[in-house]
CSV table of C-alpha atoms in Angstrom, one decimal:
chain,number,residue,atom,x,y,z
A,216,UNK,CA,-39.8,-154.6,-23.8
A,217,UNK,CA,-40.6,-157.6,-21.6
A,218,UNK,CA,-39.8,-156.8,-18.1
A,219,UNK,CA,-38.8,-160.0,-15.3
A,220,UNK,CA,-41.0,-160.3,-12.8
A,221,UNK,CA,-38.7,-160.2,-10.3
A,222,UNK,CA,-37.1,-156.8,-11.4
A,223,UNK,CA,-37.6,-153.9,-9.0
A,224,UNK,CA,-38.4,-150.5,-11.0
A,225,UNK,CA,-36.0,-148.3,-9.9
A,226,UNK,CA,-36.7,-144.4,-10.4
A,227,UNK,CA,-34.1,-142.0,-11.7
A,228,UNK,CA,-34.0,-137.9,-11.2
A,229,UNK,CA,-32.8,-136.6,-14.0
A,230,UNK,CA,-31.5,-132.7,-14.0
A,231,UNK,CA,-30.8,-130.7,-17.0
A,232,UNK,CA,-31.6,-127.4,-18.1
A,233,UNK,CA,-31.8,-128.3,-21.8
A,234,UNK,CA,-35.3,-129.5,-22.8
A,235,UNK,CA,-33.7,-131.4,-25.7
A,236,UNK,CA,-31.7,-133.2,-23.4
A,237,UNK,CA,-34.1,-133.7,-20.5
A,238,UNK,CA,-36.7,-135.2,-23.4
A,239,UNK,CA,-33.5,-137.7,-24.4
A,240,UNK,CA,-32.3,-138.4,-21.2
A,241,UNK,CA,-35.7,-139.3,-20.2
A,242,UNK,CA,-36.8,-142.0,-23.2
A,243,UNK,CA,-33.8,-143.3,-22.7
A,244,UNK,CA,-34.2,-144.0,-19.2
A,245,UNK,CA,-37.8,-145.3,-19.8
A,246,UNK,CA,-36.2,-147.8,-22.7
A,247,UNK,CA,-33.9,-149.5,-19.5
A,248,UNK,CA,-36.9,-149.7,-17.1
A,249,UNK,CA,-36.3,-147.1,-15.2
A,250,UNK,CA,-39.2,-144.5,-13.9
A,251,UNK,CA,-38.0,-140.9,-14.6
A,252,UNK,CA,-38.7,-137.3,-12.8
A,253,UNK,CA,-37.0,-135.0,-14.7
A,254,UNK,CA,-35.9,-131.5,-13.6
A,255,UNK,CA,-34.7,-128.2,-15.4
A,256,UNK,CA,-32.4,-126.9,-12.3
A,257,UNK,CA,-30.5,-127.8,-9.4
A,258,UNK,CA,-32.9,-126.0,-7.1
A,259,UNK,CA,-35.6,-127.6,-8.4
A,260,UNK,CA,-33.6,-131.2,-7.2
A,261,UNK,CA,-33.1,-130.3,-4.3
A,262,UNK,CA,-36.8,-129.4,-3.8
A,263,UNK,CA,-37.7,-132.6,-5.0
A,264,UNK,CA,-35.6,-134.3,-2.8
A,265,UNK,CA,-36.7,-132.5,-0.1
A,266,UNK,CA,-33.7,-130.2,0.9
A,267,UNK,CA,-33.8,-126.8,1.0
A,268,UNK,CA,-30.7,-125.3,-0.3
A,269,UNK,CA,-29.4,-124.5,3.0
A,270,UNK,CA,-29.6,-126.9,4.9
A,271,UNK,CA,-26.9,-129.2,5.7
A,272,UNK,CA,-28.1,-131.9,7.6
A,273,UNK,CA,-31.8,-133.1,7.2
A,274,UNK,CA,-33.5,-135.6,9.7
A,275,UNK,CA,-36.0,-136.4,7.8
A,276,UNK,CA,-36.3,-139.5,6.1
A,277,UNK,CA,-33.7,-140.2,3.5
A,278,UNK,CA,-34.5,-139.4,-0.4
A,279,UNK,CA,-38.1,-140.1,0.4
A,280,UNK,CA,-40.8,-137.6,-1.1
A,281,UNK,CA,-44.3,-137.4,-1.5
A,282,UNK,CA,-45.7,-135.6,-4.8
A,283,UNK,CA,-49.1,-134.1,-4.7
A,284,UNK,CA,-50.6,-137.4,-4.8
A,285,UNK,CA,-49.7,-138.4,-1.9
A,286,UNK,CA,-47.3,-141.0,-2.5
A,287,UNK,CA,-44.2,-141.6,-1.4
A,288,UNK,CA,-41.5,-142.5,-3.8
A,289,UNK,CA,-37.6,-143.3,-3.4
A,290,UNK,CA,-34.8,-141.8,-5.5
A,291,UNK,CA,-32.4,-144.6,-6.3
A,292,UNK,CA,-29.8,-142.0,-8.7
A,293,UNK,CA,-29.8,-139.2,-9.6
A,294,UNK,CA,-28.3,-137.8,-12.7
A,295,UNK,CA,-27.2,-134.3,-13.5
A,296,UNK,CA,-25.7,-131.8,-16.3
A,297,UNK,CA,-22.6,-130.1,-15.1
A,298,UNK,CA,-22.9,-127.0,-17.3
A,299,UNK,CA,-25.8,-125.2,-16.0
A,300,UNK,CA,-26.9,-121.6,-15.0
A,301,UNK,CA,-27.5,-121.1,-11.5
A,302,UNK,CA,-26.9,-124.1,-9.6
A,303,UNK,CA,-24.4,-126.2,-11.3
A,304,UNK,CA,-24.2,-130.1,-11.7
A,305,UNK,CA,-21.3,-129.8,-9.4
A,306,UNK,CA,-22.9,-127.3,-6.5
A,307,UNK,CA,-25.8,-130.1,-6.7
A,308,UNK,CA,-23.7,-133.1,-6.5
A,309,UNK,CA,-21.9,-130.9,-3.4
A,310,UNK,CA,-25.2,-130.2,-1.3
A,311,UNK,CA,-26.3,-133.9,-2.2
A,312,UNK,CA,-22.9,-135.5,-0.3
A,313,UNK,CA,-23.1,-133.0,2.3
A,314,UNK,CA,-26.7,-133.8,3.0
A,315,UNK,CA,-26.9,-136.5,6.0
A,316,UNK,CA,-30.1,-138.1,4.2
A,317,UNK,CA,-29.5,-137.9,0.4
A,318,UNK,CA,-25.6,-138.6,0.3
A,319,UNK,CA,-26.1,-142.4,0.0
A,320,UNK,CA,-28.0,-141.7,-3.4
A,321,UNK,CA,-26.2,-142.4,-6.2
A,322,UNK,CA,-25.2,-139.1,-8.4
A,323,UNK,CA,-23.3,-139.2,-11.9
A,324,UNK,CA,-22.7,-136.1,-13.9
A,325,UNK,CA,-23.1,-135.8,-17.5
A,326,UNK,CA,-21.4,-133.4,-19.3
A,327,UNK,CA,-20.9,-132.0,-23.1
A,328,UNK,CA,-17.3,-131.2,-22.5
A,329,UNK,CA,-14.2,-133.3,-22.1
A,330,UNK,CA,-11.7,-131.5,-19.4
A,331,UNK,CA,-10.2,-134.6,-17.6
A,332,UNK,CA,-9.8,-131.3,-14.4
A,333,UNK,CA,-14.0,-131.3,-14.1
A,334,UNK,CA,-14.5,-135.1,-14.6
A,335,UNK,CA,-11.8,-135.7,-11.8
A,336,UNK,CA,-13.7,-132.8,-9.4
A,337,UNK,CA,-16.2,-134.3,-9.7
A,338,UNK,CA,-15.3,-138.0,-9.3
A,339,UNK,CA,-13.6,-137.0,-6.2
A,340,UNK,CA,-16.6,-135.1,-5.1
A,341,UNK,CA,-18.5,-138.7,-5.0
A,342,UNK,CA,-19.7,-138.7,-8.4
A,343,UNK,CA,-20.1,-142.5,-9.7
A,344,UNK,CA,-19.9,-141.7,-12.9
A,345,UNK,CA,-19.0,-139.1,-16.0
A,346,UNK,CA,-20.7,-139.5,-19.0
A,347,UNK,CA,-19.9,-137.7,-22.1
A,348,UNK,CA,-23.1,-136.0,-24.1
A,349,UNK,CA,-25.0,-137.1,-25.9
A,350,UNK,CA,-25.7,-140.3,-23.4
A,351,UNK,CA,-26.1,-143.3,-25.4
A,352,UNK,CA,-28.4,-146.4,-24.5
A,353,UNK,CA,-25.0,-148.1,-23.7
A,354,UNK,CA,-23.7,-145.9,-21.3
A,355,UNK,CA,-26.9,-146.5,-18.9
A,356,UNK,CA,-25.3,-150.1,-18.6
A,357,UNK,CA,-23.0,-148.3,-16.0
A,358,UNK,CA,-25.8,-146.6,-13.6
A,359,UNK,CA,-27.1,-150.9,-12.3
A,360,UNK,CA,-24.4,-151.5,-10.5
A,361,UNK,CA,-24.4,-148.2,-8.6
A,362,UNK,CA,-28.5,-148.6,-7.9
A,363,UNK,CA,-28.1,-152.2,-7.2
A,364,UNK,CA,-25.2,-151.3,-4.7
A,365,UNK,CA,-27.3,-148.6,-3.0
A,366,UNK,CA,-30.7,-150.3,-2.8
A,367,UNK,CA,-28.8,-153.5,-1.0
A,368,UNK,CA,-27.1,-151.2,1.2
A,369,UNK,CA,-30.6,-148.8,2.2
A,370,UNK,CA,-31.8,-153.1,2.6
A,371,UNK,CA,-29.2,-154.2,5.0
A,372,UNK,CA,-29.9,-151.1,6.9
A,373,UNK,CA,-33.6,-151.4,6.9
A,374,UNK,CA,-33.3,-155.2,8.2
A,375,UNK,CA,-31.0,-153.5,11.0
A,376,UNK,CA,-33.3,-151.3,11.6
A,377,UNK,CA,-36.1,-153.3,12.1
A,378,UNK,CA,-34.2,-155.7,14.3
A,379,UNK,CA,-33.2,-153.1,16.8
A,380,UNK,CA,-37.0,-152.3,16.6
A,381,UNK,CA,-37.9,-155.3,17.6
A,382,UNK,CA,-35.3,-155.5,20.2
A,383,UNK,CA,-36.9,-152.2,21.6
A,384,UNK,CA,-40.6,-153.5,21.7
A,385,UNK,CA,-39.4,-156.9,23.5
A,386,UNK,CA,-37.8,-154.8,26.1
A,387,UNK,CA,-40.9,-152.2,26.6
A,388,UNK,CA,-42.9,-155.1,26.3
A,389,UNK,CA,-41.0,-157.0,29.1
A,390,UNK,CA,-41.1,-153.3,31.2
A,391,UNK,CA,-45.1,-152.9,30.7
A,392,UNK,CA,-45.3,-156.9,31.8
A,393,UNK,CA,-43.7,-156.1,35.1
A,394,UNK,CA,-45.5,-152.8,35.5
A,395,UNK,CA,-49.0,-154.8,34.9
A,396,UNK,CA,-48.0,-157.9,36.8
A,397,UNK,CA,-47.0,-155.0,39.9
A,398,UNK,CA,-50.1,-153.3,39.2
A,399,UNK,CA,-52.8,-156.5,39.3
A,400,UNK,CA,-50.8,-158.2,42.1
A,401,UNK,CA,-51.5,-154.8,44.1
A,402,UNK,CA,-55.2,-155.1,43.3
A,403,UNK,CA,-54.8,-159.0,43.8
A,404,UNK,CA,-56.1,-159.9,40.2
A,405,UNK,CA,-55.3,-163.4,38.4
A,406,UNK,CA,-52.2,-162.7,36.0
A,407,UNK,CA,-52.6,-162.3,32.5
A,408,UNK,CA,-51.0,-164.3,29.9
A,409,UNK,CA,-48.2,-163.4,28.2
A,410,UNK,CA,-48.4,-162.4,24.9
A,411,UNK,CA,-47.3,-164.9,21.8
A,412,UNK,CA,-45.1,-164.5,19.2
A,413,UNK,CA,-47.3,-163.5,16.8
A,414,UNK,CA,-49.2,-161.0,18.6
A,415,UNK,CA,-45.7,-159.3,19.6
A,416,UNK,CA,-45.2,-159.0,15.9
A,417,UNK,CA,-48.3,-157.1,15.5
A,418,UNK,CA,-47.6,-155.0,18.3
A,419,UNK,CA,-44.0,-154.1,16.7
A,420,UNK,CA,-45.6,-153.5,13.0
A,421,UNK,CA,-48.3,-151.5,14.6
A,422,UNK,CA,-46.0,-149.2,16.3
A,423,UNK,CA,-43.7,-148.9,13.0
A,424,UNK,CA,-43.8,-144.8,12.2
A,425,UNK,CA,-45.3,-143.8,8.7
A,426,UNK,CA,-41.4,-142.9,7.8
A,427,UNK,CA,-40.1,-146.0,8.6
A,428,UNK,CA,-41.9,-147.6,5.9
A,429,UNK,CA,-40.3,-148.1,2.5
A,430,UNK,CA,-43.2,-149.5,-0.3
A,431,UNK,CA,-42.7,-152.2,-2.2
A,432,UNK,CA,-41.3,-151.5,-5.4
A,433,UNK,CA,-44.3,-153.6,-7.2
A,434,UNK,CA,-47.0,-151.0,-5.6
A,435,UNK,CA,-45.4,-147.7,-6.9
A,436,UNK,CA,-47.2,-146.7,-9.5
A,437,UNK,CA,-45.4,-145.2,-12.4
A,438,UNK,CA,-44.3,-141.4,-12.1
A,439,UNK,CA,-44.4,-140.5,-15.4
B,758,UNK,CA,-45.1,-156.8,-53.7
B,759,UNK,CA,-46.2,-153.3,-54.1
B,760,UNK,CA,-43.8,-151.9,-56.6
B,761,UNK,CA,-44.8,-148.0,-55.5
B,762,UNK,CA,-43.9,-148.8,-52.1
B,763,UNK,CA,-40.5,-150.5,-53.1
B,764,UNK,CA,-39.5,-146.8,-55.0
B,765,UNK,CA,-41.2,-145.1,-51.9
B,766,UNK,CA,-38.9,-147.0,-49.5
B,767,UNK,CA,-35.9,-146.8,-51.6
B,768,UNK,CA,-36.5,-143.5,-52.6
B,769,UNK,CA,-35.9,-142.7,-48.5
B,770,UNK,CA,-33.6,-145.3,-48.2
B,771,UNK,CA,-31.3,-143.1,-50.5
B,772,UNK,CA,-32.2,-139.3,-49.4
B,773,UNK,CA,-31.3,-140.6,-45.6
B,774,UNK,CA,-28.2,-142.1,-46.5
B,775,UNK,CA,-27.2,-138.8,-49.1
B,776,UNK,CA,-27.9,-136.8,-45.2
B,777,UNK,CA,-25.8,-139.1,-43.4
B,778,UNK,CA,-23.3,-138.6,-46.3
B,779,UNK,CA,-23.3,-135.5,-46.5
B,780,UNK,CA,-22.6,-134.3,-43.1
B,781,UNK,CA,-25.8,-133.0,-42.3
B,782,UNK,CA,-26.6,-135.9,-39.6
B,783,UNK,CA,-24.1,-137.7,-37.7
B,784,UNK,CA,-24.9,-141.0,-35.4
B,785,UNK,CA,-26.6,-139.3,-32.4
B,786,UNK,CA,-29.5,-139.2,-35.0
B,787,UNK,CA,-29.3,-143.0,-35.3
B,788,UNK,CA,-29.8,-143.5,-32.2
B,789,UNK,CA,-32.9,-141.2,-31.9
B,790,UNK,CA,-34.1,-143.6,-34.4
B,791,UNK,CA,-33.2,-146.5,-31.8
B,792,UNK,CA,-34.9,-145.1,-29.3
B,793,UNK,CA,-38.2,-145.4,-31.4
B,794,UNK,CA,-40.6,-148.4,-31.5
B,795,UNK,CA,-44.2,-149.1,-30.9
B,796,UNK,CA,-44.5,-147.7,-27.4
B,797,UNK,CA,-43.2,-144.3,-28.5
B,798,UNK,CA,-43.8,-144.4,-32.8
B,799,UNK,CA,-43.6,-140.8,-32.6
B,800,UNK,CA,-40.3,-140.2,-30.7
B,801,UNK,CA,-37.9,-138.5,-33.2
B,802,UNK,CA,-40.5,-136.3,-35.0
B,803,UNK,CA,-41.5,-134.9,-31.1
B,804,UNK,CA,-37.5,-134.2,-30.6
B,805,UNK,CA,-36.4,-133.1,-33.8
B,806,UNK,CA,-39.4,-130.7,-33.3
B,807,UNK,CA,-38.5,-129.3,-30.1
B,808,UNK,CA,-35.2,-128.5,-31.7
B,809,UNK,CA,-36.8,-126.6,-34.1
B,810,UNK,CA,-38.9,-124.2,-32.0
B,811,UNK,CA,-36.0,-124.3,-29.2
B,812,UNK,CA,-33.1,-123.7,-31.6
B,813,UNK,CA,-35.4,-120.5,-33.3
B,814,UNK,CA,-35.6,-119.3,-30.0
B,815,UNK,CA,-32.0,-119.3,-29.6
B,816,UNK,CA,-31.3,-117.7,-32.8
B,817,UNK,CA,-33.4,-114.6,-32.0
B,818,UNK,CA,-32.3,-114.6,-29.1
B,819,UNK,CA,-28.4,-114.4,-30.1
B,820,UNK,CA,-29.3,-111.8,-32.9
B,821,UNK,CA,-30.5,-109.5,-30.2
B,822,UNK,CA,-27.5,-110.2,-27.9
B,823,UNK,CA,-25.0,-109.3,-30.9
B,824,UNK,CA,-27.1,-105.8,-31.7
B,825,UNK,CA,-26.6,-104.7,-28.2
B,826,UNK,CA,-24.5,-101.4,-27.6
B,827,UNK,CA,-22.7,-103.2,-25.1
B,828,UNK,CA,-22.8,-106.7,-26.1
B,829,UNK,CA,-22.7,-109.4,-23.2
B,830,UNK,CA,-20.2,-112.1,-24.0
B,831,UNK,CA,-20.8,-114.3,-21.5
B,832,UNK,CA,-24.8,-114.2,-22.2
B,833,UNK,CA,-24.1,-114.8,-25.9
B,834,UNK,CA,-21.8,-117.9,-24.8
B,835,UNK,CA,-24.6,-119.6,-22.7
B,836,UNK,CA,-27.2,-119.2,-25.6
B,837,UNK,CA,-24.6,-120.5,-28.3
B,838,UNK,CA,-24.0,-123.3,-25.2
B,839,UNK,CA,-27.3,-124.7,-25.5
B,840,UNK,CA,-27.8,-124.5,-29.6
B,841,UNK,CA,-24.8,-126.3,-29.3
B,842,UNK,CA,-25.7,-129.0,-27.1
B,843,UNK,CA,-29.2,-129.6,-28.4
B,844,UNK,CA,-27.5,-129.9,-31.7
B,845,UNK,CA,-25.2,-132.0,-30.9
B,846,UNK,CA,-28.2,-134.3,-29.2
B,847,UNK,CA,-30.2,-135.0,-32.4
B,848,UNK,CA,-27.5,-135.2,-34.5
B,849,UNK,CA,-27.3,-132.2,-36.3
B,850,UNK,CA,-23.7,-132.1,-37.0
B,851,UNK,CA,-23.3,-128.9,-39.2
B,852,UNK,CA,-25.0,-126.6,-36.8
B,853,UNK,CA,-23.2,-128.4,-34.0
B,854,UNK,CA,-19.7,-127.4,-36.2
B,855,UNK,CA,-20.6,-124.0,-36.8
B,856,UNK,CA,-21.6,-123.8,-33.3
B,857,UNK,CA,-17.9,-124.1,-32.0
B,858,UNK,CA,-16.9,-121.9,-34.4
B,859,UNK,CA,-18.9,-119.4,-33.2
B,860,UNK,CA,-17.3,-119.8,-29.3
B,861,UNK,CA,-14.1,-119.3,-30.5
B,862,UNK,CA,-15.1,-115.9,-32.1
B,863,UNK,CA,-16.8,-115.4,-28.7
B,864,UNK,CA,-14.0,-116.2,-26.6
B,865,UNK,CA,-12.1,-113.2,-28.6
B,866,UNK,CA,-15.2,-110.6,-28.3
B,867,UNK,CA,-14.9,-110.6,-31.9
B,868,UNK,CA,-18.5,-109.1,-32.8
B,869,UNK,CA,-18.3,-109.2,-36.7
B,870,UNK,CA,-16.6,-112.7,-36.2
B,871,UNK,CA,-19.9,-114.2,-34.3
B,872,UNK,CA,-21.8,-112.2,-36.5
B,873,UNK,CA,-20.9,-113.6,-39.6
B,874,UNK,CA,-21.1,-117.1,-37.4
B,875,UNK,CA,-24.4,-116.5,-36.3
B,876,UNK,CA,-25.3,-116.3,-40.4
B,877,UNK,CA,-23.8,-119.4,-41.1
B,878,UNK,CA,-25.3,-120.9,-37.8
B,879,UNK,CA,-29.1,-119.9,-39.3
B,880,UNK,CA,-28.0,-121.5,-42.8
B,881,UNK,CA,-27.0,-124.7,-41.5
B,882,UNK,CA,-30.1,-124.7,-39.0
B,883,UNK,CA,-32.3,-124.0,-42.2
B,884,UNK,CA,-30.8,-126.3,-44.0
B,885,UNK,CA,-31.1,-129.6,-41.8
B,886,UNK,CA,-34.9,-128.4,-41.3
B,887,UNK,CA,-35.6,-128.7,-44.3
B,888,UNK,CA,-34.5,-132.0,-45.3
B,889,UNK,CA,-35.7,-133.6,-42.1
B,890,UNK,CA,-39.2,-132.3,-43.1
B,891,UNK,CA,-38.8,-133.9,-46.0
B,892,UNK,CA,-37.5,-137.0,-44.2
B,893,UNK,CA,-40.2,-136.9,-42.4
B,894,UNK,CA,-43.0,-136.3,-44.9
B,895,UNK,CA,-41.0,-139.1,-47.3
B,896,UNK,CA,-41.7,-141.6,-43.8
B,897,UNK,CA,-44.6,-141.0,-43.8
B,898,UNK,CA,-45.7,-141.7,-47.1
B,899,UNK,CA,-44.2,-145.3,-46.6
B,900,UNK,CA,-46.2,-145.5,-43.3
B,901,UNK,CA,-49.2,-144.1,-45.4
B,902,UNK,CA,-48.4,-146.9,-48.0
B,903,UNK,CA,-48.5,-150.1,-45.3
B,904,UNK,CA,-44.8,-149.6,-45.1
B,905,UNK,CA,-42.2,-149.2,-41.9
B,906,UNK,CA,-39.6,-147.4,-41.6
B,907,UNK,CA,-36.2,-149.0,-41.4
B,908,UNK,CA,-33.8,-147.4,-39.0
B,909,UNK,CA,-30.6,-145.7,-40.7
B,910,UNK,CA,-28.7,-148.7,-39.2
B,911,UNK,CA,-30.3,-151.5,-41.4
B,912,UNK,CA,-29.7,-149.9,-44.5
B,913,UNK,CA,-29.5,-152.9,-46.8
B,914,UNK,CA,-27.5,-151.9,-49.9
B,915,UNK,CA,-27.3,-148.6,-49.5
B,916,UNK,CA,-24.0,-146.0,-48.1
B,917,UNK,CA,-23.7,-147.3,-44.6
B,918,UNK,CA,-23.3,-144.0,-42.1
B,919,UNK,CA,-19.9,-144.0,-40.4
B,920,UNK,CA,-20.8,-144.3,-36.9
């Protein structure tokens, strides 16, 4: 099954109520590289992801979890049934789009049925993709583009991110050089140094907070 | 080479094919069989088991949802729902048939109509359990004999499935 060296593991929620299908849906995830969590309901997702089923807009980090290990792992699709009892694949791709943190993941809807009116709901919903049951090894072809898409997107943004961080720490950094130089000229000390590069770094990686953090795909350790 | 496991392997070669042949499997089982290999050697026997015990449950459970006073359509739709899609997942084809047949009768509340579905359901679920435990116990035997098993795919002489 060989796997490059380069290739990032990406990890896939799976949703479905049927076990047959969840056990399927799951190998043949594994068999494309992807780690798996599968769930049996909507709720359960959204549990998963870290939304409670009310709530609209969720400042926490986006689509990161931690399971009872302690780890924190990234959901890079998600993949749902449409036909199920409660919550349908539908009501979860809804809640998922409406969601400020989780509507940048990636959702496609699997279905038994073919009615052109629910594949086109759901498409407009911001589904990626339809696929007809039962999922073959080819169809999962379709889901790389859509993680590759969103994993360069959530890296752009990171690399913004951490710019404008540093931007911020050279300006506090500039402040709290004034306010010491003020201070020590008041008590007529010598001046200190200013900082280099590299410790200016450290102060900025040091003051990065625990959410900010994305692992490295290597590290993860495999879900299931 | 071993002559007994030549008739072993033909002798499965030809009672998979007969299967594929005669309706009882479609492709989806196929590609079960693809998703097998050394990592996961016992893959189909761990679904096509599930289906078993799953697919039971559904059947008693329908039974008792078609004796009701009252029956409730729409519960005996969503348990029909699933038989149907987990059939329809490892490739049972027959029950998967029978399984539509059955909604339509649903759709009409037409209890002796599911009724009589329902017993052709629990034929063509006996049916393809028995000859996949025989599949299975005839794959064995060529494992058992220093054979492997071929998936339905490479068949070399033999009725190709249409897939």
């Amino acid at each position: 099954m060989g796997m490059a060296a380069a290739e990032s593991r990406f990890h896939v929620l799976a949703v479905d109520d049927n076990i047959i299908d969840r056990k399927l849906i799951e190998r043949l995830l594994k068999t494309s590289s992807y780690q798996v969590t599968t769930v049996d309901s909507g709720s359960k997702a959204l549990e998963f992801l870290g939304l409670h089923e009310d709530d609209r807009s969720n400042s926490g980090s986006p689509s990161i979890l931690t399971n009872n290990h302690h780890q924190e792992l990234e959901v890079n699709l998600i993949i749902t049934d449409y036909c199920m009892p409660g919550m349908t694949g539908y009501d979860l791709l809804k809640k998922i789009k409406e969601s400020s943190s989780l509507r940048d993941i990636p959702v496609v809807i699997m279905s038994s049925e073919n009615v052109p009116a629910r594949i086109s709901r759901c498409l407009e919903e911001g589904a990626e993709e339809f696929f007809l049951k039962p999922v073959r090894k080819s169809d999962l072809n379709r889901l790389r583009p859509h993680v590759m898409k969103a994993v360069s997107k959530d890296q752009k943004q990171e690399k913004h991110e951490e710019e404008e961080e540093e931007e911020k720490q050279e300006e506090k950094e500039i402040k709290s050089q004034k306010h010491q130089e003020q201070q020590q000229q008041q008590h007529q000390q010598q001046l200190s140094p200013r900082p280099s590069g590299n410790s200016k770094r450290k102060a900025m990686e040091e003051n990065l907070s625990p959410d900010r953090t994305r692992p490295r795909y290597s590290d993860i350790a495999a879900v299931v | 080479m071993d002559v007994g496991l030549m008739q072993m392997q033909r002798r499965l070669a030809e009672y998979t094919s007969a299967l594929f042949k005669e309706g009882i499997l479609d492709s989806q089982y196929v590609q079960l069989q693809e998703l097998q290999d050394e990592s996961n050697p016992d893959f189909v026997v761990e679904v096509v088991s599930l289906f078993f015990t799953d697919s039971e449950k559904l059947l008693n459970d329908l039974s008792r949802d078609l004796a009701q006073q009252n029956v409730d359509f729409r519960r005996v739709d969503a348990h029909v729902h699933q038989l149907k899609g987990s059939s329809s997942s490892i490739g049972a084809e027959r029950v998967k048939n029978a399984c539509i047949v059955f909604r339509n009768f649903c759709q009409e509340k037409n209890i002796p109509g599911c009724q009589r579905c329902l017993q052709q359901i629990k034929q063509e679920f006996l049916l393809v359990k028995s000859k996949l435990e025989t599949l299975f116990k005839l794959e064995q035997q060529v494992v058992a004999a220093g054979g492997s098993i071929p998936t339905s795919g490479s068949l070399p002489t033999m009725q190709q499935p249409i897939l």
